[in-house]
Amino acid sequence: MSYPIDDADQLIATAEEEMPPSTRSRLIAKLRMGVHIDDAARELGVSPQRVFSAARILSAFGFQLDATLTAERDPHLPHGTVTGYNKRCRCPECRAALQRRI
Ligand SMILES: [Zn+2]
């Protein structure tokens, strides 16, 4: 038996617990200061994987995170490629490139 709505509620509750609004806004502030997401997440005591899974579940945060990562990305990198990802870019296009490869 599965209860999709309850599962979704539970996912959101867990994401809210792991990445509360204060952590989310501190993360975005760090990214805007030019801190890499891996470093920013670690400084806040969460793993980057957890940040991205929270971003998928909490859509407003996901939108803000993608917008910030896009605004702060290095214009010299080839975005939307695995090369960009391997050079530590985590903008939505580079993350999508990696997903396509897997
Ligand atoms: Zn990129």
PDB file of C-alpha atoms and ligand atoms in Angstrom:
ATOM      1  CA  MET A   1       0.000   0.000   0.000  1.00  0.00           C
ATOM      2  CA  SER A   2       1.278   3.421  -0.849  1.00  0.00           C
ATOM      3  CA  TYR A   3      -0.099   6.801   0.055  1.00  0.00           C
ATOM      4  CA  PRO A   4       1.430   9.208  -2.466  1.00  0.00           C
ATOM      5  CA  ILE A   5       0.096  12.367  -0.835  1.00  0.00           C
ATOM      6  CA  ASP A   6       1.367  11.382   2.588  1.00  0.00           C
ATOM      7  CA  ASP A   7       4.714  10.454   1.059  1.00  0.00           C
ATOM      8  CA  ALA A   8       4.968  13.874  -0.576  1.00  0.00           C
ATOM      9  CA  ASP A   9       4.083  15.572   2.698  1.00  0.00           C
ATOM     10  CA  GLN A  10       6.691  13.496   4.465  1.00  0.00           C
ATOM     11  CA  LEU A  11       9.340  14.379   1.862  1.00  0.00           C
ATOM     12  CA  ILE A  12       8.587  18.065   2.283  1.00  0.00           C
ATOM     13  CA  ALA A  13       8.650  17.807   6.070  1.00  0.00           C
ATOM     14  CA  THR A  14      12.025  16.040   5.974  1.00  0.00           C
ATOM     15  CA  ALA A  15      13.469  18.573   3.530  1.00  0.00           C
ATOM     16  CA  GLU A  16      12.202  21.442   5.700  1.00  0.00           C
ATOM     17  CA  GLU A  17      13.847  19.847   8.711  1.00  0.00           C
ATOM     18  CA  GLU A  18      17.181  19.269   6.983  1.00  0.00           C
ATOM     19  CA  MET A  19      17.219  22.623   5.206  1.00  0.00           C
ATOM     20  CA  PRO A  20      15.170  25.051   7.318  1.00  0.00           C
ATOM     21  CA  PRO A  21      14.536  28.563   5.921  1.00  0.00           C
ATOM     22  CA  SER A  22      17.448  30.044   7.914  1.00  0.00           C
ATOM     23  CA  THR A  23      19.879  27.499   6.427  1.00  0.00           C
ATOM     24  CA  ARG A  24      18.484  28.085   2.948  1.00  0.00           C
ATOM     25  CA  SER A  25      18.903  31.832   3.132  1.00  0.00           C
ATOM     26  CA  ARG A  26      22.417  31.535   4.589  1.00  0.00           C
ATOM     27  CA  LEU A  27      23.357  29.160   1.776  1.00  0.00           C
ATOM     28  CA  ILE A  28      22.060  31.552  -0.888  1.00  0.00           C
ATOM     29  CA  ALA A  29      23.905  34.444   0.798  1.00  0.00           C
ATOM     30  CA  LYS A  30      27.176  32.484   0.698  1.00  0.00           C
ATOM     31  CA  LEU A  31      26.691  31.607  -2.971  1.00  0.00           C
ATOM     32  CA  ARG A  32      26.142  35.281  -3.735  1.00  0.00           C
ATOM     33  CA  MET A  33      29.457  36.020  -2.012  1.00  0.00           C
ATOM     34  CA  GLY A  34      31.127  33.650  -4.459  1.00  0.00           C
ATOM     35  CA  VAL A  35      31.497  30.639  -2.150  1.00  0.00           C
ATOM     36  CA  HIS A  36      31.289  27.319  -4.011  1.00  0.00           C
ATOM     37  CA  ILE A  37      28.153  25.344  -3.198  1.00  0.00           C
ATOM     38  CA  ASP A  38      30.162  22.373  -1.867  1.00  0.00           C
ATOM     39  CA  ASP A  39      31.988  24.658   0.573  1.00  0.00           C
ATOM     40  CA  ALA A  40      28.898  26.681   1.452  1.00  0.00           C
ATOM     41  CA  ALA A  41      26.927  23.506   2.229  1.00  0.00           C
ATOM     42  CA  ARG A  42      29.711  22.070   4.387  1.00  0.00           C
ATOM     43  CA  GLU A  43      30.027  25.325   6.321  1.00  0.00           C
ATOM     44  CA  LEU A  44      26.330  24.981   7.145  1.00  0.00           C
ATOM     45  CA  GLY A  45      26.711  21.330   8.145  1.00  0.00           C
ATOM     46  CA  VAL A  46      24.818  19.783   5.216  1.00  0.00           C
ATOM     47  CA  SER A  47      26.044  17.785   2.252  1.00  0.00           C
ATOM     48  CA  PRO A  48      25.688  19.239  -1.260  1.00  0.00           C
ATOM     49  CA  GLN A  49      23.606  16.175  -2.188  1.00  0.00           C
ATOM     50  CA  ARG A  50      21.186  17.068   0.578  1.00  0.00           C
ATOM     51  CA  VAL A  51      20.989  20.652  -0.690  1.00  0.00           C
ATOM     52  CA  PHE A  52      20.067  19.486  -4.187  1.00  0.00           C
ATOM     53  CA  SER A  53      17.550  16.935  -2.938  1.00  0.00           C
ATOM     54  CA  ALA A  54      15.915  19.649  -0.795  1.00  0.00           C
ATOM     55  CA  ALA A  55      15.939  21.917  -3.862  1.00  0.00           C
ATOM     56  CA  ARG A  56      14.010  19.314  -5.860  1.00  0.00           C
ATOM     57  CA  ILE A  57      11.379  18.994  -3.146  1.00  0.00           C
ATOM     58  CA  LEU A  58      11.089  22.631  -2.032  1.00  0.00           C
ATOM     59  CA  SER A  59      10.397  24.179  -5.415  1.00  0.00           C
ATOM     60  CA  ALA A  60      10.700  27.836  -4.382  1.00  0.00           C
ATOM     61  CA  PHE A  61      14.126  27.135  -2.907  1.00  0.00           C
ATOM     62  CA  GLY A  62      15.101  25.105  -5.979  1.00  0.00           C
ATOM     63  CA  PHE A  63      14.198  28.002  -8.236  1.00  0.00           C
ATOM     64  CA  GLN A  64      16.185  30.451  -6.105  1.00  0.00           C
ATOM     65  CA  LEU A  65      19.159  28.085  -5.925  1.00  0.00           C
ATOM     66  CA  ASP A  66      19.245  27.572  -9.703  1.00  0.00           C
ATOM     67  CA  ALA A  67      18.896  31.307 -10.338  1.00  0.00           C
ATOM     68  CA  THR A  68      21.767  32.047  -7.938  1.00  0.00           C
ATOM     69  CA  LEU A  69      24.019  29.314  -9.331  1.00  0.00           C
ATOM     70  CA  THR A  70      23.360  30.625 -12.846  1.00  0.00           C
ATOM     71  CA  ALA A  71      24.043  34.238 -11.848  1.00  0.00           C
ATOM     72  CA  GLU A  72      27.287  33.331 -10.059  1.00  0.00           C
ATOM     73  CA  ARG A  73      28.675  30.813 -12.554  1.00  0.00           C
ATOM     74  CA  ASP A  74      32.019  31.312 -14.267  1.00  0.00           C
ATOM     75  CA  PRO A  75      31.299  32.748 -17.742  1.00  0.00           C
ATOM     76  CA  HIS A  76      34.492  31.179 -19.097  1.00  0.00           C
ATOM     77  CA  LEU A  77      33.313  27.605 -18.581  1.00  0.00           C
ATOM     78  CA  PRO A  78      31.450  25.613 -21.257  1.00  0.00           C
ATOM     79  CA  HIS A  79      28.079  25.354 -19.493  1.00  0.00           C
ATOM     80  CA  GLY A  80      25.725  22.522 -20.271  1.00  0.00           C
ATOM     81  CA  THR A  81      28.644  20.109 -20.623  1.00  0.00           C
ATOM     82  CA  VAL A  82      30.225  17.503 -18.378  1.00  0.00           C
ATOM     83  CA  THR A  83      33.439  19.539 -18.682  1.00  0.00           C
ATOM     84  CA  GLY A  84      31.705  22.401 -16.907  1.00  0.00           C
ATOM     85  CA  TYR A  85      30.498  20.018 -14.220  1.00  0.00           C
ATOM     86  CA  ASN A  86      33.958  18.521 -13.798  1.00  0.00           C
ATOM     87  CA  LYS A  87      35.309  22.020 -13.294  1.00  0.00           C
ATOM     88  CA  ARG A  88      32.972  22.205 -10.292  1.00  0.00           C
ATOM     89  CA  CYS A  89      30.233  24.230 -11.952  1.00  0.00           C
ATOM     90  CA  ARG A  90      26.861  23.323 -10.453  1.00  0.00           C
ATOM     91  CA  CYS A  91      24.614  25.541 -12.551  1.00  0.00           C
ATOM     92  CA  PRO A  92      21.396  23.850 -13.774  1.00  0.00           C
ATOM     93  CA  GLU A  93      22.783  23.343 -17.297  1.00  0.00           C
ATOM     94  CA  CYS A  94      25.951  21.593 -16.120  1.00  0.00           C
ATOM     95  CA  ARG A  95      23.965  19.417 -13.706  1.00  0.00           C
ATOM     96  CA  ALA A  96      21.599  18.496 -16.554  1.00  0.00           C
ATOM     97  CA  ALA A  97      24.597  17.595 -18.743  1.00  0.00           C
ATOM     98  CA  LEU A  98      25.794  15.165 -16.113  1.00  0.00           C
ATOM     99  CA  GLN A  99      22.309  13.648 -15.768  1.00  0.00           C
ATOM    100  CA  ARG A 100      22.199  13.039 -19.530  1.00  0.00           C
ATOM    101  CA  ARG A 101      25.536  11.214 -19.369  1.00  0.00           C
ATOM    102  CA  ILE A 102      24.385   8.884 -16.573  1.00  0.00           C
TER     103      ILE A 102
HETATM  104 ZN    ZN B   1      27.651  25.529 -15.579  1.00  0.00          ZN
END
